Short mmCIF file of C-alpha atoms (C1' of nucleotides) in Angstrom, two decimals:
data_model
loop_
_atom_site.label_atom_id
_atom_site.label_comp_id
_atom_site.label_asym_id
_atom_site.label_seq_id
_atom_site.Cartn_x
_atom_site.Cartn_y
_atom_site.Cartn_z
CA MET A 1 48.38 -41.00 59.11
CA VAL A 2 46.44 -43.86 57.53
CA ARG A 3 43.14 -43.11 56.51
CA PRO A 4 40.70 -45.87 56.91
CA ILE A 5 39.49 -47.63 52.94
CA ILE A 6 36.33 -47.17 51.75
CA ASN A 7 36.09 -51.10 51.13
CA ASN A 8 33.34 -51.17 48.50
CA VAL A 9 34.66 -48.49 45.50
CA SER A 10 38.27 -48.83 44.01
CA VAL A 11 39.49 -46.29 41.13
CA ASP A 12 41.36 -48.42 38.58
CA CYS A 13 43.53 -46.63 36.31
CA VAL A 14 44.44 -47.54 32.16
CA ILE A 15 47.78 -46.40 32.14
CA PHE A 16 48.86 -45.58 28.13
CA GLY A 17 51.93 -45.19 27.04
CA PHE A 18 53.68 -44.80 23.28
CA ASP A 19 56.79 -46.22 22.09
CA ASN A 20 56.36 -45.06 18.27
CA THR A 21 55.41 -48.60 17.45
CA SER A 22 52.36 -49.41 19.66
CA LEU A 23 49.98 -47.92 22.22
CA ASN A 24 50.46 -49.46 25.09
CA VAL A 25 49.17 -50.59 28.92
CA LEU A 26 51.28 -50.78 31.76
CA LEU A 27 50.22 -54.09 33.98
CA THR A 28 51.13 -55.58 37.09
CA LYS A 29 51.99 -59.22 36.81
CA ARG A 30 49.78 -61.53 39.83
CA GLU A 31 51.36 -64.19 40.85
CA LEU A 32 49.98 -67.15 43.22
CA THR A 33 51.95 -70.12 44.04
CA ASP A 34 50.56 -73.51 45.96
CA PRO A 35 52.07 -73.04 48.96
CA GLU A 36 52.84 -76.64 49.56
CA SER A 37 53.65 -77.84 46.15
CA GLY A 38 55.67 -74.24 44.97
CA GLU A 39 53.54 -74.66 41.73
CA VAL A 40 52.47 -71.77 40.14
CA ILE A 41 48.58 -71.81 40.19
CA LEU A 42 47.48 -68.53 39.11
CA GLN A 43 49.72 -66.18 36.91
CA ASP A 44 48.12 -62.95 34.65
CA TYR A 45 47.94 -59.43 34.76
CA THR A 46 45.60 -56.71 35.90
CA MET A 47 46.21 -52.91 36.51
CA GLN A 48 46.53 -53.28 40.23
CA GLY A 49 43.60 -50.65 41.50
CA HIS A 50 43.40 -48.98 44.86
CA HIS A 51 40.70 -48.87 47.08
CA VAL A 52 39.20 -44.67 47.59
CA LEU A 53 40.24 -43.61 51.05
CA GLU A 54 37.22 -42.34 53.32
CA ASN A 55 37.45 -38.77 52.71
CA GLU A 56 39.47 -38.86 49.46
CA ASN A 57 38.13 -37.34 46.41
CA LEU A 58 38.13 -39.59 43.41
CA ASP A 59 40.40 -37.68 41.18
CA ASN A 60 42.65 -37.51 44.02
CA ALA A 61 42.62 -41.58 44.28
CA ALA A 62 43.36 -42.07 40.92
CA LYS A 63 46.43 -39.70 41.10
CA ARG A 64 47.45 -41.45 43.74
CA VAL A 65 47.29 -44.80 41.93
CA LEU A 66 49.25 -43.29 39.33
CA LYS A 67 51.94 -41.85 41.02
CA ASP A 68 52.50 -44.77 42.85
CA LYS A 69 52.67 -47.31 40.01
CA THR A 70 54.39 -44.38 37.69
CA GLY A 71 55.89 -42.15 40.39
CA LEU A 72 54.57 -39.24 37.92
CA GLU A 73 52.56 -36.41 39.27
CA ASN A 74 50.43 -33.70 37.43
CA ILE A 75 49.84 -36.33 34.37
CA PHE A 76 46.37 -36.69 31.98
CA LEU A 77 43.81 -38.01 33.55
CA LYS A 78 40.42 -38.84 32.23
CA GLN A 79 38.01 -40.71 34.06
CA PHE A 80 35.76 -42.35 31.85
CA HIS A 81 33.46 -45.20 33.66
CA THR A 82 32.02 -46.87 36.57
CA PHE A 83 32.08 -50.69 36.66
CA GLY A 84 29.73 -52.08 39.31
CA ASP A 85 28.26 -55.23 37.62
CA THR A 86 27.80 -57.88 40.49
CA ASP A 87 29.55 -60.23 39.38
CA ARG A 88 32.93 -58.32 38.27
CA LEU A 89 35.06 -60.37 40.99
CA LEU A 90 33.34 -63.56 41.10
CA LYS A 91 34.95 -65.54 38.32
CA GLU A 92 36.65 -68.58 40.12
CA LYS A 93 40.60 -67.21 39.48
CA ASP A 94 39.87 -63.55 40.98
CA GLN A 95 38.18 -64.85 43.84
CA LEU A 96 40.72 -67.68 45.00
CA TRP A 97 43.73 -64.34 44.85
CA LEU A 98 41.59 -62.28 47.08
CA LYS A 99 40.67 -64.84 49.49
CA THR A 100 44.13 -65.49 49.26
CA LYS A 101 45.76 -62.18 49.52
CA PHE A 102 42.73 -59.59 50.34
CA PRO A 103 40.34 -61.65 52.52
CA MET A 104 39.01 -58.76 53.59
CA VAL A 105 37.62 -57.14 50.42
CA LEU A 106 34.14 -57.30 49.24
CA ASN A 107 32.38 -59.60 46.85
CA HIS A 108 30.92 -56.78 45.17
CA VAL A 109 32.97 -53.91 44.47
CA ILE A 110 32.39 -50.91 42.12
CA THR A 111 35.61 -49.42 40.40
CA VAL A 112 35.35 -45.75 39.09
CA ALA A 113 37.72 -46.14 35.73
CA TYR A 114 40.27 -43.74 34.25
CA TYR A 115 42.37 -43.64 31.49
CA SER A 116 45.89 -41.80 31.90
CA LEU A 117 48.43 -40.76 29.17
CA VAL A 118 51.79 -40.87 29.82
CA ASP A 119 55.51 -40.21 28.56
CA SER A 120 56.69 -43.26 29.18
CA THR A 121 59.95 -41.99 28.92
CA LYS A 122 59.91 -40.17 32.03
CA ILE A 123 59.03 -42.77 34.17
CA LYS A 124 61.24 -42.68 36.86
CA PRO A 125 64.00 -45.69 37.10
CA ASP A 126 63.05 -46.88 40.40
CA HIS A 127 58.93 -47.66 38.96
CA GLN A 128 60.69 -49.96 36.15
CA HIS A 129 60.89 -52.77 37.97
CA GLN A 130 57.74 -53.63 40.07
CA ASP A 131 56.49 -56.87 37.88
CA SER A 132 55.16 -53.77 35.88
CA LYS A 133 55.12 -54.70 32.68
CA TRP A 134 53.92 -53.01 29.02
CA PHE A 135 51.82 -54.57 26.81
CA PRO A 136 50.55 -53.46 23.62
CA VAL A 137 47.03 -52.59 23.57
CA ASN A 138 46.39 -54.49 20.85
CA ASP A 139 47.94 -58.39 22.50
CA LEU A 140 46.76 -57.84 26.02
CA PRO A 141 47.83 -61.27 27.80
CA GLU A 142 45.69 -62.68 30.02
CA LEU A 143 43.86 -60.32 32.10
CA GLY A 144 42.27 -60.28 36.41
CA PHE A 145 38.91 -59.22 36.82
CA ASP A 146 37.09 -57.29 34.29
CA HIS A 147 39.77 -55.47 33.50
CA GLU A 148 40.02 -56.45 29.72
CA LYS A 149 36.49 -54.99 29.04
CA ILE A 150 37.97 -51.60 31.10
CA ILE A 151 40.69 -51.87 28.71
CA LYS A 152 38.70 -52.48 25.87
CA MET A 153 36.57 -49.17 26.51
CA ALA A 154 39.51 -46.96 28.08
CA LEU A 155 40.79 -47.64 24.52
CA GLU A 156 37.22 -46.29 22.91
CA TYR A 157 36.72 -43.51 24.82
CA LEU A 158 40.25 -42.31 24.12
CA GLN A 159 39.56 -42.41 20.45
CA GLU A 160 36.87 -40.85 20.65
CA GLU A 161 38.69 -38.11 22.76
CA ILE A 162 41.34 -37.37 20.86
CA ARG A 163 39.51 -36.37 17.87
CA ARG A 164 38.20 -33.75 19.69
CA GLU A 165 41.26 -32.89 22.02
CA PRO A 166 44.80 -32.13 21.91
CA ILE A 167 45.68 -35.11 24.34
CA GLY A 168 47.92 -36.92 21.90
CA PHE A 169 50.71 -34.59 23.28
CA GLU A 170 50.37 -36.40 26.67
CA LEU A 171 51.81 -39.52 25.41
CA LEU A 172 55.08 -38.14 23.36
CA PRO A 173 57.97 -36.31 24.75
CA GLU A 174 57.73 -32.20 24.78
CA LYS A 175 60.15 -32.75 21.84
CA PHE A 176 58.63 -34.55 19.05
CA THR A 177 58.57 -35.03 15.46
CA LEU A 178 55.48 -34.68 13.17
CA THR A 179 56.65 -38.32 12.09
CA GLN A 180 56.52 -39.21 15.60
CA LEU A 181 53.19 -37.45 15.77
CA GLN A 182 51.57 -38.77 13.05
CA ASN A 183 52.64 -42.41 14.23
CA LEU A 184 50.99 -41.84 17.51
CA TYR A 185 47.17 -40.76 15.60
CA GLU A 186 47.72 -43.90 13.49
CA VAL A 187 48.37 -46.21 16.51
CA ILE A 188 45.93 -45.07 18.49
CA LEU A 189 43.15 -44.20 15.61
CA ASN A 190 44.20 -47.48 13.88
CA THR A 191 44.30 -46.45 10.84
CA ALA A 192 46.75 -45.02 8.14
CA LEU A 193 47.07 -41.38 7.68
CA ASP A 194 48.24 -39.57 4.48
CA ARG A 195 51.73 -37.98 5.53
CA ARG A 196 51.81 -34.88 3.37
CA ASN A 197 47.65 -34.45 4.38
CA PHE A 198 48.47 -34.92 7.75
CA ARG A 199 51.13 -32.07 7.68
CA LYS A 200 48.85 -29.66 6.48
CA LYS A 201 46.48 -30.41 9.69
CA VAL A 202 48.63 -29.93 11.99
CA ALA A 203 50.74 -26.96 10.47
CA GLN A 204 46.76 -25.43 11.04
CA MET A 205 47.60 -26.02 14.55
CA LYS A 206 49.35 -23.05 16.07
CA TYR A 207 49.75 -24.65 19.18
CA VAL A 208 51.96 -27.47 17.67
CA ILE A 209 55.41 -25.38 17.23
CA PRO A 210 58.25 -25.71 15.46
CA LEU A 211 61.90 -25.84 16.75
CA ASN A 212 64.99 -24.38 15.14
CA GLU A 213 66.78 -28.06 16.00
CA LYS A 214 66.83 -30.82 14.44
CA GLN A 215 66.63 -34.33 15.37
CA LYS A 216 70.06 -35.72 16.25
CA GLY A 217 72.01 -39.42 15.94
CA VAL A 218 69.50 -40.71 13.14
CA ALA A 219 71.08 -42.42 10.17
CA HIS A 220 69.00 -40.21 7.73
CA LYS A 221 67.70 -36.61 6.92
CA PRO A 222 66.72 -34.76 10.42
CA ALA A 223 63.70 -34.06 11.15
CA GLN A 224 62.40 -30.90 12.44
CA VAL A 225 61.61 -30.92 16.55
CA PHE A 226 58.37 -29.29 17.26
CA ILE A 227 56.52 -29.15 20.75
CA PHE A 228 53.36 -28.61 21.91
CA SER A 229 51.88 -25.36 23.67
CA ARG A 230 48.94 -25.64 25.95
CA ASP A 231 49.14 -22.09 26.47
CA VAL A 232 48.29 -21.27 22.79
CA TYR A 233 45.82 -23.91 22.94
CA ASP A 234 43.93 -22.48 25.43
CA ARG A 235 44.07 -18.93 23.91
CA THR A 236 42.87 -20.02 20.17
CA LYS A 237 40.24 -22.73 20.85
CA LYS A 238 37.05 -20.39 20.73
CA GLU A 239 34.57 -22.77 18.80
CA LYS A 240 35.05 -25.69 18.12
CA LEU A 241 33.05 -25.88 15.20
CA ASP A 242 33.21 -29.41 14.05
CA PHE A 243 29.33 -29.95 14.10
CA SER A 244 28.38 -33.61 12.40
CA ILE A 245 25.12 -32.55 11.27
CA MET B 1 12.14 -59.45 49.27
CA VAL B 2 13.54 -56.56 50.09
CA ARG B 3 17.07 -56.24 49.23
CA PRO B 4 19.37 -53.51 51.73
CA ILE B 5 20.58 -50.46 50.11
CA ILE B 6 24.82 -49.88 49.64
CA ASN B 7 24.78 -46.64 51.93
CA ASN B 8 27.66 -45.47 50.12
CA VAL B 9 27.06 -45.71 46.01
CA SER B 10 24.00 -44.05 44.77
CA VAL B 11 22.41 -43.87 41.31
CA ASP B 12 21.61 -40.55 39.67
CA CYS B 13 19.16 -40.13 36.48
CA VAL B 14 19.21 -36.97 34.43
CA ILE B 15 15.89 -37.13 32.42
CA PHE B 16 15.76 -35.36 29.47
CA GLY B 17 12.44 -34.50 27.52
CA PHE B 18 11.89 -32.47 24.75
CA ASP B 19 8.42 -30.58 24.06
CA ASN B 20 9.20 -28.99 20.61
CA THR B 21 10.54 -25.82 22.51
CA SER B 22 12.98 -26.42 24.61
CA LEU B 23 15.03 -29.62 25.99
CA ASN B 24 13.72 -29.91 29.90
CA VAL B 25 15.13 -31.98 32.98
CA LEU B 26 12.48 -33.73 35.28
CA LEU B 27 12.93 -32.68 38.83
CA THR B 28 11.50 -33.29 42.48
CA LYS B 29 10.44 -31.29 44.48
CA ARG B 30 12.56 -31.41 48.06
CA GLU B 31 10.74 -29.72 50.79
CA LEU B 32 11.50 -28.60 54.13
CA THR B 33 8.96 -26.83 56.87
CA ASP B 34 9.82 -26.12 60.01
CA PRO B 35 7.55 -28.25 62.51
CA GLU B 36 6.50 -25.56 64.99
CA SER B 37 6.12 -22.46 62.87
CA GLY B 38 4.96 -24.31 59.35
CA GLU B 39 7.03 -22.35 58.07
CA VAL B 40 8.75 -23.43 54.75
CA ILE B 41 12.87 -23.32 55.86
CA LEU B 42 14.05 -25.63 52.54
CA GLN B 43 12.40 -25.85 49.44
CA ASP B 44 14.23 -26.79 45.90
CA TYR B 45 14.69 -29.56 43.62
CA THR B 46 16.72 -32.33 43.11
CA MET B 47 16.97 -35.67 41.25
CA GLN B 48 16.11 -37.97 43.52
CA GLY B 49 18.54 -40.73 43.27
CA HIS B 50 18.48 -44.01 44.53
CA HIS B 51 20.59 -45.83 46.69
CA VAL B 52 22.34 -49.19 44.69
CA LEU B 53 20.95 -52.11 46.02
CA GLU B 54 23.26 -54.50 47.27
CA ASN B 55 23.79 -57.53 44.30
CA GLU B 56 22.46 -55.05 42.10
CA ASN B 57 24.00 -53.74 38.97
CA LEU B 58 24.55 -50.15 38.31
CA ASP B 59 22.88 -50.00 35.06
CA ASN B 60 19.75 -52.04 36.91
CA ALA B 61 19.96 -49.56 39.76
CA ALA B 62 19.67 -47.02 37.56
CA LYS B 63 16.85 -48.23 35.63
CA ARG B 64 15.03 -48.86 38.50
CA VAL B 65 14.95 -44.80 39.14
CA LEU B 66 14.02 -44.13 35.64
CA LYS B 67 10.81 -46.73 35.92
CA ASP B 68 9.89 -44.86 39.46
CA LYS B 69 9.69 -41.57 38.00
CA THR B 70 8.75 -42.10 34.54
CA GLY B 71 6.68 -45.94 34.71
CA LEU B 72 8.56 -46.07 31.83
CA GLU B 73 11.05 -48.90 30.53
CA ASN B 74 13.57 -49.63 28.30
CA ILE B 75 14.49 -46.05 27.91
CA PHE B 76 17.95 -44.72 26.41
CA LEU B 77 19.87 -44.50 29.47
CA LYS B 78 24.27 -43.28 29.92
CA GLN B 79 26.47 -43.16 32.10
CA PHE B 80 28.54 -40.55 31.84
CA HIS B 81 30.43 -39.59 35.19
CA THR B 82 30.80 -40.40 38.43
CA PHE B 83 30.57 -38.54 41.03
CA GLY B 84 32.84 -38.50 44.49
CA ASP B 85 34.10 -35.75 45.79
CA THR B 86 34.27 -35.73 49.73
CA ASP B 87 32.14 -32.66 49.67
CA ARG B 88 29.10 -33.20 47.42
CA LEU B 89 26.68 -33.61 50.60
CA LEU B 90 28.42 -31.25 52.67
CA LYS B 91 26.33 -27.57 51.88
CA GLU B 92 24.23 -26.66 55.12
CA LYS B 93 20.71 -27.11 53.45
CA ASP B 94 21.39 -30.60 52.08
CA GLN B 95 23.01 -31.61 55.58
CA LEU B 96 19.78 -30.30 56.66
CA TRP B 97 17.65 -32.15 54.78
CA LEU B 98 19.61 -35.78 55.41
CA LYS B 99 19.72 -35.03 58.46
CA THR B 100 15.88 -34.98 59.00
CA LYS B 101 14.42 -37.36 56.69
CA PHE B 102 17.24 -39.31 55.78
CA PRO B 103 19.95 -40.01 59.31
CA MET B 104 21.09 -43.21 57.83
CA VAL B 105 22.52 -42.06 54.96
CA LEU B 106 26.50 -41.27 54.89
CA ASN B 107 28.33 -38.08 54.49
CA HIS B 108 30.29 -39.12 51.35
CA VAL B 109 27.78 -40.70 48.90
CA ILE B 110 29.43 -41.68 45.79
CA THR B 111 27.08 -41.11 42.94
CA VAL B 112 27.22 -42.39 39.54
CA ALA B 113 25.32 -40.52 37.04
CA TYR B 114 23.29 -41.76 34.18
CA TYR B 115 21.28 -39.45 31.42
CA SER B 116 18.28 -40.91 30.12
CA LEU B 117 16.33 -39.63 26.75
CA VAL B 118 12.62 -40.13 27.16
CA ASP B 119 9.45 -39.40 25.10
CA SER B 120 7.83 -37.12 27.31
CA THR B 121 3.77 -37.61 26.10
CA LYS B 122 5.42 -41.43 26.82
CA ILE B 123 4.94 -40.99 30.93
CA LYS B 124 2.06 -42.54 31.95
CA PRO B 125 -0.51 -40.21 34.09
CA ASP B 126 -0.05 -41.52 37.85
CA HIS B 127 3.57 -40.32 36.80
CA GLN B 128 2.72 -36.92 36.56
CA HIS B 129 2.18 -35.85 39.74
CA GLN B 130 4.76 -36.88 42.87
CA ASP B 131 5.56 -33.09 42.87
CA SER B 132 7.84 -33.48 39.90
CA LYS B 133 7.74 -31.09 36.95
CA TRP B 134 9.67 -30.54 34.01
CA PHE B 135 12.47 -27.66 33.86
CA PRO B 136 14.03 -26.32 30.63
CA VAL B 137 17.53 -27.33 31.32
CA ASN B 138 18.46 -23.45 30.44
CA ASP B 139 16.52 -22.39 33.44
CA LEU B 140 16.54 -24.32 35.92
CA PRO B 141 15.60 -23.85 39.40
CA GLU B 142 17.58 -24.11 42.41
CA LEU B 143 18.62 -27.38 43.26
CA GLY B 144 20.02 -29.25 45.63
CA PHE B 145 23.44 -30.90 46.21
CA ASP B 146 25.45 -31.01 43.37
CA HIS B 147 22.89 -31.78 41.22
CA GLU B 148 23.05 -28.18 39.02
CA LYS B 149 26.95 -29.13 38.06
CA ILE B 150 25.40 -33.31 37.27
CA ILE B 151 22.97 -31.57 35.16
CA LYS B 152 25.33 -29.48 33.54
CA MET B 153 27.59 -31.76 32.73
CA ALA B 154 25.25 -34.35 31.12
CA LEU B 155 24.05 -31.75 29.03
CA GLU B 156 27.74 -31.65 27.58
CA TYR B 157 27.72 -35.39 27.36
CA LEU B 158 24.55 -35.55 25.31
CA GLN B 159 25.90 -32.88 22.75
CA GLU B 160 28.71 -35.16 22.80
CA GLU B 161 26.92 -38.23 21.60
CA ILE B 162 24.37 -36.74 19.54
CA ARG B 163 26.76 -35.84 17.25
CA ARG B 164 28.01 -39.70 16.59
CA GLU B 165 25.24 -41.45 17.74
CA PRO B 166 21.19 -40.98 16.44
CA ILE B 167 19.68 -40.80 19.85
CA GLY B 168 17.30 -37.61 19.27
CA PHE B 169 14.98 -39.64 17.75
CA GLU B 170 14.61 -40.94 21.38
CA LEU B 171 12.83 -37.77 22.70
CA LEU B 172 10.34 -37.70 20.02
CA PRO B 173 7.42 -39.62 19.49
CA GLU B 174 7.77 -42.74 17.53
CA LYS B 175 6.42 -40.14 14.11
CA PHE B 176 8.01 -36.83 14.24
CA THR B 177 8.02 -33.82 11.42
CA LEU B 178 11.34 -32.61 10.13
CA THR B 179 10.62 -29.94 11.48
CA GLN B 180 10.37 -31.09 15.03
CA LEU B 181 13.60 -33.12 14.53
CA GLN B 182 15.48 -29.59 13.78
CA ASN B 183 14.08 -28.20 16.29
CA LEU B 184 15.16 -30.83 19.13
CA TYR B 185 19.04 -30.63 17.19
CA GLU B 186 18.81 -27.15 17.42
CA VAL B 187 17.44 -26.62 20.99
CA ILE B 188 20.46 -29.97 21.93
CA LEU B 189 23.35 -27.86 19.68
CA ASN B 190 22.04 -24.41 21.01
CA THR B 191 22.93 -23.28 17.54
CA ALA B 192 20.75 -22.47 14.27
CA LEU B 193 20.65 -24.89 11.43
CA ASP B 194 19.87 -24.30 7.99
CA ARG B 195 16.62 -25.81 7.80
CA ARG B 196 17.24 -26.74 3.50
CA ASN B 197 20.52 -28.37 4.52
CA PHE B 198 19.34 -30.24 7.61
CA ARG B 199 16.62 -31.72 5.34
CA LYS B 200 20.00 -32.60 3.07
CA LYS B 201 21.49 -34.55 5.12
CA VAL B 202 18.70 -36.08 6.51
CA ALA B 203 17.81 -37.31 3.64
CA GLN B 204 21.41 -39.25 3.41
CA MET B 205 19.95 -41.16 6.73
CA LYS B 206 18.57 -44.24 5.56
CA TYR B 207 16.90 -45.05 8.74
CA VAL B 208 14.58 -41.84 9.27
CA ILE B 209 11.84 -43.46 7.30
CA PRO B 210 9.33 -41.37 5.52
CA LEU B 211 5.75 -42.53 6.05
CA ASN B 212 2.92 -42.07 4.14
CA GLU B 213 0.95 -40.07 6.31
CA LYS B 214 0.75 -36.13 6.90
CA GLN B 215 0.46 -34.05 10.21
CA LYS B 216 -2.68 -33.72 11.33
CA GLY B 217 -4.48 -30.83 12.77
CA VAL B 218 -2.65 -27.87 11.97
CA ALA B 219 -3.22 -24.96 10.53
CA HIS B 220 -1.27 -24.75 7.88
CA LYS B 221 0.24 -27.07 5.06
CA PRO B 222 0.85 -29.94 6.92
CA ALA B 223 3.67 -31.86 7.02
CA GLN B 224 5.33 -35.57 5.80
CA VAL B 225 5.50 -37.67 9.19
CA PHE B 226 8.40 -39.90 9.75
CA ILE B 227 9.87 -42.61 12.04
CA PHE B 228 13.53 -43.36 12.56
CA SER B 229 14.17 -47.33 12.10
CA ARG B 230 17.28 -48.70 14.34
CA ASP B 231 17.04 -51.61 12.77
CA VAL B 232 18.21 -50.01 9.38
CA TYR B 233 20.67 -47.92 11.58
CA ASP B 234 21.95 -51.01 12.74
CA ARG B 235 22.53 -52.36 9.51
CA THR B 236 23.85 -49.58 7.67
CA LYS B 237 26.21 -48.22 10.18
CA LYS B 238 29.32 -50.03 9.18
CA GLU B 239 32.20 -47.57 9.32
CA LYS B 240 31.82 -43.49 10.69
CA LEU B 241 34.49 -42.67 9.09
CA ASP B 242 34.55 -38.85 10.26
CA PHE B 243 38.02 -38.76 11.14
CA SER B 244 39.01 -35.13 12.57
CA ILE B 245 42.58 -35.86 11.84
"C1'" DT C 1 84.90 -38.92 -1.82
"C1'" DT C 2 81.38 -41.17 -3.92
"C1'" DG C 3 76.78 -43.73 -3.59
"C1'" DC C 4 73.83 -45.61 -0.89
"C1'" DT C 5 70.09 -46.48 2.20
"C1'" DG C 6 65.90 -44.81 4.88
"C1'" DT C 7 63.47 -40.82 6.15
"C1'" DT C 8 62.23 -35.72 5.57
"C1'" DG C 9 59.70 -32.56 3.71
"C1'" DT C 10 56.77 -30.37 0.51
"C1'" DG C 11 52.43 -28.81 -4.27
"C1'" DT C 12 48.56 -29.40 -6.87
"C1'" DA C 13 44.44 -31.52 -8.89
"C1'" DT C 14 40.11 -33.51 -8.11
"C1'" DT C 15 36.67 -34.95 -4.94
"C1'" DT C 16 33.39 -34.30 -1.88
"C1'" DT C 17 31.40 -31.42 1.78
"C1'" DT C 18 29.79 -27.83 3.74
"C1'" DT C 19 27.38 -23.32 3.62
"C1'" DA C 20 24.44 -19.22 2.01
"C1'" DC C 21 20.26 -18.39 -0.18
"C1'" DA C 22 13.96 -17.56 -1.48
"C1'" DC C 23 10.38 -18.96 -3.74
"C1'" DT C 24 6.24 -22.12 -4.13
"C1'" DA C 25 2.84 -25.39 -2.25
"C1'" DA C 26 -0.63 -26.80 1.02
"C1'" DG C 27 -3.73 -26.81 4.56
"C1'" DT C 28 -6.84 -23.94 8.33
"C1'" DA C 29 -9.47 -20.34 9.60
"C1'" DA C 30 -11.84 -16.46 9.10
"C1'" DT D 1 -11.88 -15.81 -1.72
"C1'" DT D 2 -8.35 -14.57 0.92
"C1'" DA D 3 -5.00 -14.46 4.82
"C1'" DC D 4 -1.49 -16.88 7.34
"C1'" DT D 5 1.54 -20.02 8.44
"C1'" DT D 6 4.78 -23.84 7.91
"C1'" DA D 7 6.27 -27.59 4.34
"C1'" DG D 8 9.10 -28.16 1.20
"C1'" DT D 9 12.37 -27.53 -2.41
"C1'" DG D 10 17.99 -26.43 -5.51
"C1'" DT D 11 21.78 -24.29 -7.31
"C1'" DA D 12 26.18 -22.22 -6.63
"C1'" DA D 13 30.01 -20.99 -4.61
"C1'" DA D 14 33.88 -21.81 -0.83
"C1'" DA D 15 35.75 -25.19 2.45
"C1'" DA D 16 37.90 -29.07 3.30
"C1'" DA D 17 39.40 -33.67 2.33
"C1'" DT D 18 41.55 -36.97 -0.62
"C1'" DA D 19 45.13 -38.67 -3.87
"C1'" DC D 20 49.40 -38.80 -5.05
"C1'" DA D 21 55.57 -38.95 -6.53
"C1'" DC D 22 59.77 -36.76 -6.33
"C1'" DA D 23 64.03 -34.25 -4.94
"C1'" DA D 24 66.72 -32.93 0.10
"C1'" DC D 25 69.24 -34.14 3.71
"C1'" DA D 26 72.14 -37.10 6.65
"C1'" DG D 27 74.42 -41.00 8.26
"C1'" DC D 28 77.28 -45.11 6.73
"C1'" DA D 29 79.84 -48.23 3.93
"C1'" DA D 30 82.88 -49.23 0.31
#
DNA sequence: TTGCTGTTGTGTATTTTTTACACTAAGTAA
DNA sequence: TTACTTAGTGTAAAAAATACACAACAGCAA
């Protein structure tokens, strides 16, 4: 049974991944060629959102988009802003795209934006093609619609959230080293952190648990391997006591 | 010229005010009486959102609602979440209300929620009636739709935001005392603060500026009066340096 | 087997920030 | 003049943040 779409409300999902070097965003290529000359007349990237369906909750729509793009379920997903400027689809190239490919879409679509954090090593192979590609969030390609603005804002919200909640782990494989974790924080917060001080901090986090296991296949001293336990976190968080006033 | 409404998208605005004792929310009474018996069959409060208009930006819709409810413009306004659950208007009493009063409204309306901070002493007299009333956010009356959920979430976002940005001043008159400011923080953060330590903190905030002026008409030592300067704040903020990792 | 390479893992001293705490000053009203 | 109420202030102790350098380990190449 196919449910009809709500034609003025969509969901966009900024999919963040981490490759030990940079924080990346998964984007989908958009391309138009002139049917006569075969010339490429439009080429850029977008997040390829989806319209919300009749009788579908927003969060479910976001999960659906994420599943579609990555094949993954039960992924960290956070709504952060809704974009509804009346001119957000009106740039010439975007109108050209919409008229050509989606003539039924309105000129004013409100999009509810989410960001998600995925362990990019987990993305299933059949989702690797699809004209989808990872781009460093600090070095984005040309983007369609208002997607650059959306991604920039997603990053800002992520930077705030990661100071409050242990969500960085969502971007790492289940087992990780402290250096990986530190790199992650450095990249997201865009700052250098002292290794010893960082480790002291992590040592206080009872929910970051060392395993009796070492890194393998590296040509240097292998690091100890850790896991994150949401269980322990939930049981020990209590009060966050970080009043900044 | 009246623009038509977008019938599945609305804007709700949680209007916060402060009366030196509690943080309050401005709510509007909703009432239905049986046309025959005259008996009250529905009575509660809502935020009385408005639908977004064709060709209207979301932020402008929120400003319009705020203007309508308070008579004020240029007020602090922050979008914090969009609520789109399919069942959010389906409670029996809400359906009764909608069918009676707004038969054209759909069963599934997505609402973009904002919160605003107003100096409640500024609300113009002609906006005082209107069945609108202030309620302490910790002691809300019975509410319609999902408005309790929305208000609770607004408070959470406000609590986060006020730790990062100097937005508390929006709730105070232009001139205020440090005790007022402290009460405000205590009420919003729901915690007790030490007076001396609080004042030390504020003393570091160059944008909280003492005037050569004292409180008047109080039966005790009058307090010094301060103003907040957004100008100074903007010029001195630079880096926030509050990395919690 | 030895040594080279590259990364891991660790402790301490200093500075900064946060916390806890109690008395005098100023004005009004009786 | 006194009583009442809130304003305004400093210091010591504890906790948190910062800065900083070297030995240990594994793989690899000679």
